[in-house]
Amino acid sequence: MTEPKRYPSAPVVLPDSSDYQEPAPVEGCAGCTELAKVRDWARASGDYTTVTDCNVFLRRHPEGH
C-alpha cells in the first residue's frame, strides 16, 4: 500500500479560453439561422446551458458545413 501524500500538489493549469469564439451560422442555412436565434434568446434570458447546446449543435451541424 502506498503512503498518502502529505504535501500540496502542483497547481492545476487550465487552458486560457479568453479568445474563444462561438461558431457562426452559415449564410443561407435555415437550421444555422434558427440555432443562432435560439442561442441569442437563451443568452438574453440567462440560460447559458442552452447557449452551450446551440454552440455544440452549430459545430456538429448535420449538413457538415
Short mmCIF file of N, CA, C and O in Angstrom, two decimals:
data_model
loop_
_atom_site.label_atom_id
_atom_site.label_comp_id
_atom_site.label_asym_id
_atom_site.label_seq_id
_atom_site.Cartn_x
_atom_site.Cartn_y
_atom_site.Cartn_z
N MET A 1 0.84 -1.17 0.00
CA MET A 1 0.00 0.00 0.00
C MET A 1 0.89 1.25 0.00
O MET A 1 1.89 1.29 0.67
N THR A 2 0.48 2.24 -0.76
CA THR A 2 1.30 3.45 -0.85
C THR A 2 0.95 4.41 0.29
O THR A 2 -0.18 4.44 0.77
N GLU A 3 1.92 5.18 0.64
CA GLU A 3 1.76 6.19 1.68
C GLU A 3 1.02 7.39 1.08
O GLU A 3 1.35 7.85 -0.01
N PRO A 4 0.00 7.93 1.75
CA PRO A 4 -0.70 9.10 1.20
C PRO A 4 0.21 10.32 1.16
O PRO A 4 1.15 10.45 1.95
N LYS A 5 -0.08 11.21 0.21
CA LYS A 5 0.70 12.45 0.10
C LYS A 5 0.45 13.32 1.32
O LYS A 5 -0.67 13.45 1.78
N ARG A 6 1.49 13.95 1.77
CA ARG A 6 1.35 14.84 2.92
C ARG A 6 1.84 16.25 2.58
O ARG A 6 2.18 17.02 3.44
N TYR A 7 1.89 16.55 1.31
CA TYR A 7 2.31 17.88 0.87
C TYR A 7 1.39 18.30 -0.28
O TYR A 7 0.81 17.46 -0.96
N PRO A 8 1.27 19.59 -0.52
CA PRO A 8 0.37 20.04 -1.59
C PRO A 8 0.90 19.66 -2.98
O PRO A 8 2.10 19.59 -3.20
N SER A 9 -0.01 19.40 -3.86
CA SER A 9 0.34 19.10 -5.24
C SER A 9 0.58 20.39 -6.01
O SER A 9 0.20 21.47 -5.56
N ALA A 10 1.15 20.24 -7.19
CA ALA A 10 1.34 21.40 -8.06
C ALA A 10 -0.03 21.92 -8.49
O ALA A 10 -0.99 21.14 -8.60
N PRO A 11 -0.17 23.20 -8.74
CA PRO A 11 -1.47 23.75 -9.14
C PRO A 11 -1.89 23.21 -10.51
O PRO A 11 -1.06 22.91 -11.36
N VAL A 12 -3.17 23.11 -10.69
CA VAL A 12 -3.72 22.70 -11.98
C VAL A 12 -3.77 23.92 -12.88
O VAL A 12 -4.30 24.97 -12.49
N VAL A 13 -3.25 23.80 -14.08
CA VAL A 13 -3.25 24.91 -15.02
C VAL A 13 -4.33 24.63 -16.06
O VAL A 13 -4.28 23.65 -16.80
N LEU A 14 -5.34 25.50 -16.09
CA LEU A 14 -6.44 25.35 -17.03
C LEU A 14 -6.13 26.13 -18.31
O LEU A 14 -5.43 27.14 -18.28
N PRO A 15 -6.67 25.68 -19.45
CA PRO A 15 -6.41 26.40 -20.70
C PRO A 15 -7.06 27.78 -20.68
O PRO A 15 -8.11 27.98 -20.07
N ASP A 16 -6.42 28.72 -21.35
CA ASP A 16 -6.94 30.08 -21.45
C ASP A 16 -8.00 30.11 -22.54
O ASP A 16 -7.72 29.89 -23.70
N SER A 17 -9.24 30.37 -22.14
CA SER A 17 -10.33 30.39 -23.13
C SER A 17 -10.80 31.81 -23.43
O SER A 17 -11.90 32.01 -23.92
N SER A 18 -9.97 32.79 -23.16
CA SER A 18 -10.38 34.17 -23.37
C SER A 18 -10.52 34.52 -24.86
O SER A 18 -11.21 35.46 -25.21
N ASP A 19 -9.89 33.75 -25.74
CA ASP A 19 -10.00 34.03 -27.17
C ASP A 19 -11.01 33.11 -27.85
O ASP A 19 -11.06 33.02 -29.07
N TYR A 20 -11.88 32.45 -27.06
CA TYR A 20 -12.90 31.54 -27.60
C TYR A 20 -13.90 32.32 -28.44
O TYR A 20 -14.38 33.37 -28.03
N GLN A 21 -14.19 31.80 -29.60
CA GLN A 21 -15.20 32.42 -30.45
C GLN A 21 -16.31 31.41 -30.70
O GLN A 21 -16.05 30.25 -31.00
N GLU A 22 -17.52 31.87 -30.59
CA GLU A 22 -18.65 30.99 -30.84
C GLU A 22 -18.75 30.70 -32.34
O GLU A 22 -18.35 31.52 -33.16
N PRO A 23 -19.29 29.54 -32.69
CA PRO A 23 -19.46 29.23 -34.11
C PRO A 23 -20.47 30.17 -34.75
O PRO A 23 -21.49 30.51 -34.15
N ALA A 24 -20.17 30.59 -35.94
CA ALA A 24 -21.06 31.50 -36.67
C ALA A 24 -21.99 30.69 -37.57
O ALA A 24 -21.58 29.67 -38.13
N PRO A 25 -23.24 31.12 -37.70
CA PRO A 25 -24.15 30.42 -38.60
C PRO A 25 -23.74 30.61 -40.06
O PRO A 25 -23.22 31.66 -40.44
N VAL A 26 -23.97 29.59 -40.86
CA VAL A 26 -23.66 29.67 -42.29
C VAL A 26 -24.80 30.42 -42.98
O VAL A 26 -25.98 30.14 -42.74
N GLU A 27 -24.43 31.40 -43.81
CA GLU A 27 -25.45 32.19 -44.51
C GLU A 27 -26.28 31.29 -45.43
O GLU A 27 -25.75 30.41 -46.10
N GLY A 28 -27.58 31.52 -45.40
CA GLY A 28 -28.47 30.78 -46.27
C GLY A 28 -28.93 29.45 -45.72
O GLY A 28 -29.73 28.76 -46.35
N CYS A 29 -28.46 29.05 -44.54
CA CYS A 29 -28.87 27.78 -43.94
C CYS A 29 -29.93 28.07 -42.87
O CYS A 29 -29.65 28.74 -41.88
N ALA A 30 -31.13 27.55 -43.09
CA ALA A 30 -32.23 27.80 -42.15
C ALA A 30 -31.95 27.19 -40.78
O ALA A 30 -32.29 27.79 -39.76
N GLY A 31 -31.32 26.03 -40.75
CA GLY A 31 -31.01 25.37 -39.47
C GLY A 31 -30.03 26.19 -38.65
O GLY A 31 -30.21 26.37 -37.44
N CYS A 32 -28.97 26.69 -39.30
CA CYS A 32 -27.98 27.51 -38.60
C CYS A 32 -28.62 28.81 -38.10
O CYS A 32 -28.34 29.25 -36.98
N THR A 33 -29.45 29.41 -38.93
CA THR A 33 -30.10 30.66 -38.55
C THR A 33 -30.98 30.46 -37.32
O THR A 33 -30.97 31.27 -36.40
N GLU A 34 -31.74 29.35 -37.31
CA GLU A 34 -32.62 29.07 -36.18
C GLU A 34 -31.82 28.81 -34.90
O GLU A 34 -32.17 29.30 -33.83
N LEU A 35 -30.74 28.04 -35.01
CA LEU A 35 -29.90 27.79 -33.83
C LEU A 35 -29.30 29.08 -33.29
O LEU A 35 -29.23 29.28 -32.08
N ALA A 36 -28.86 29.96 -34.17
CA ALA A 36 -28.29 31.24 -33.72
C ALA A 36 -29.36 32.10 -33.04
O ALA A 36 -29.08 32.77 -32.04
N LYS A 37 -30.59 32.05 -33.56
CA LYS A 37 -31.69 32.82 -32.96
C LYS A 37 -32.01 32.29 -31.56
O LYS A 37 -32.16 33.06 -30.62
N VAL A 38 -32.10 30.96 -31.43
CA VAL A 38 -32.37 30.36 -30.12
C VAL A 38 -31.23 30.68 -29.16
O VAL A 38 -31.47 30.98 -27.97
N ARG A 39 -29.99 30.64 -29.65
CA ARG A 39 -28.83 30.96 -28.80
C ARG A 39 -28.92 32.39 -28.28
O ARG A 39 -28.66 32.65 -27.10
N ASP A 40 -29.31 33.33 -29.15
CA ASP A 40 -29.44 34.74 -28.72
C ASP A 40 -30.55 34.90 -27.68
O ASP A 40 -30.38 35.63 -26.70
N TRP A 41 -31.69 34.22 -27.89
CA TRP A 41 -32.79 34.30 -26.92
C TRP A 41 -32.36 33.71 -25.58
O TRP A 41 -32.68 34.24 -24.52
N ALA A 42 -31.66 32.58 -25.63
CA ALA A 42 -31.22 31.92 -24.40
C ALA A 42 -30.24 32.81 -23.64
O ALA A 42 -30.31 32.92 -22.41
N ARG A 43 -29.32 33.44 -24.36
CA ARG A 43 -28.35 34.32 -23.69
C ARG A 43 -29.06 35.50 -23.05
O ARG A 43 -28.73 35.90 -21.93
N ALA A 44 -30.06 36.06 -23.73
CA ALA A 44 -30.79 37.20 -23.20
C ALA A 44 -31.55 36.85 -21.92
O ALA A 44 -31.72 37.69 -21.04
N SER A 45 -31.98 35.59 -21.82
CA SER A 45 -32.72 35.18 -20.63
C SER A 45 -31.84 34.54 -19.56
O SER A 45 -32.32 34.10 -18.53
N GLY A 46 -30.52 34.44 -19.83
CA GLY A 46 -29.59 33.90 -18.84
C GLY A 46 -29.50 32.39 -18.84
O GLY A 46 -28.98 31.81 -17.89
N ASP A 47 -30.00 31.73 -19.89
CA ASP A 47 -29.97 30.27 -19.97
C ASP A 47 -28.71 29.83 -20.72
O ASP A 47 -28.73 29.53 -21.90
N TYR A 48 -27.59 29.78 -19.99
CA TYR A 48 -26.31 29.50 -20.63
C TYR A 48 -26.13 28.03 -20.98
O TYR A 48 -25.29 27.69 -21.81
N THR A 49 -26.94 27.15 -20.41
CA THR A 49 -26.91 25.75 -20.81
C THR A 49 -27.40 25.62 -22.26
O THR A 49 -26.79 24.92 -23.07
N THR A 50 -28.48 26.31 -22.58
CA THR A 50 -29.00 26.28 -23.95
C THR A 50 -28.03 26.97 -24.90
O THR A 50 -27.88 26.55 -26.04
N VAL A 51 -27.37 28.03 -24.45
CA VAL A 51 -26.36 28.70 -25.29
C VAL A 51 -25.27 27.71 -25.67
O VAL A 51 -24.89 27.59 -26.84
N THR A 52 -24.79 26.96 -24.70
CA THR A 52 -23.75 25.96 -24.95
C THR A 52 -24.26 24.87 -25.88
O THR A 52 -23.56 24.44 -26.81
N ASP A 53 -25.49 24.40 -25.65
CA ASP A 53 -26.08 23.37 -26.51
C ASP A 53 -26.16 23.85 -27.96
O ASP A 53 -25.83 23.10 -28.89
N CYS A 54 -26.59 25.08 -28.16
CA CYS A 54 -26.69 25.63 -29.52
C CYS A 54 -25.31 25.71 -30.17
O CYS A 54 -25.17 25.41 -31.36
N ASN A 55 -24.30 26.09 -29.41
CA ASN A 55 -22.94 26.14 -29.95
C ASN A 55 -22.48 24.75 -30.39
O ASN A 55 -21.87 24.59 -31.45
N VAL A 56 -22.79 23.73 -29.58
CA VAL A 56 -22.42 22.36 -29.94
C VAL A 56 -23.15 21.94 -31.20
O VAL A 56 -22.55 21.37 -32.12
N PHE A 57 -24.46 22.22 -31.28
CA PHE A 57 -25.22 21.85 -32.47
C PHE A 57 -24.73 22.58 -33.72
O PHE A 57 -24.70 22.01 -34.81
N LEU A 58 -24.33 23.84 -33.57
CA LEU A 58 -23.78 24.57 -34.71
C LEU A 58 -22.46 23.96 -35.18
O LEU A 58 -22.20 23.87 -36.38
N ARG A 59 -21.64 23.54 -34.25
CA ARG A 59 -20.36 22.92 -34.63
C ARG A 59 -20.56 21.55 -35.28
O ARG A 59 -19.80 21.15 -36.13
N ARG A 60 -21.58 20.84 -34.84
CA ARG A 60 -21.84 19.48 -35.36
C ARG A 60 -23.02 19.47 -36.30
O ARG A 60 -23.80 18.52 -36.33
N HIS A 61 -23.19 20.51 -37.05
CA HIS A 61 -24.33 20.63 -37.95
C HIS A 61 -24.40 19.41 -38.87
O HIS A 61 -23.40 19.02 -39.46
N PRO A 62 -25.58 18.81 -39.00
CA PRO A 62 -25.71 17.58 -39.79
C PRO A 62 -25.36 17.74 -41.27
O PRO A 62 -24.99 16.78 -41.93
N GLU A 63 -25.48 18.93 -41.80
CA GLU A 63 -25.16 19.12 -43.21
C GLU A 63 -23.66 19.29 -43.44
O GLU A 63 -23.21 19.37 -44.56
N GLY A 64 -22.91 19.37 -42.36
CA GLY A 64 -21.46 19.38 -42.45
C GLY A 64 -20.82 20.60 -43.08
O GLY A 64 -19.79 20.49 -43.71
N HIS A 65 -21.40 21.76 -42.90
CA HIS A 65 -20.72 22.94 -43.42
C HIS A 65 -19.98 23.55 -42.29
O HIS A 65 -19.03 23.95 -42.19
#
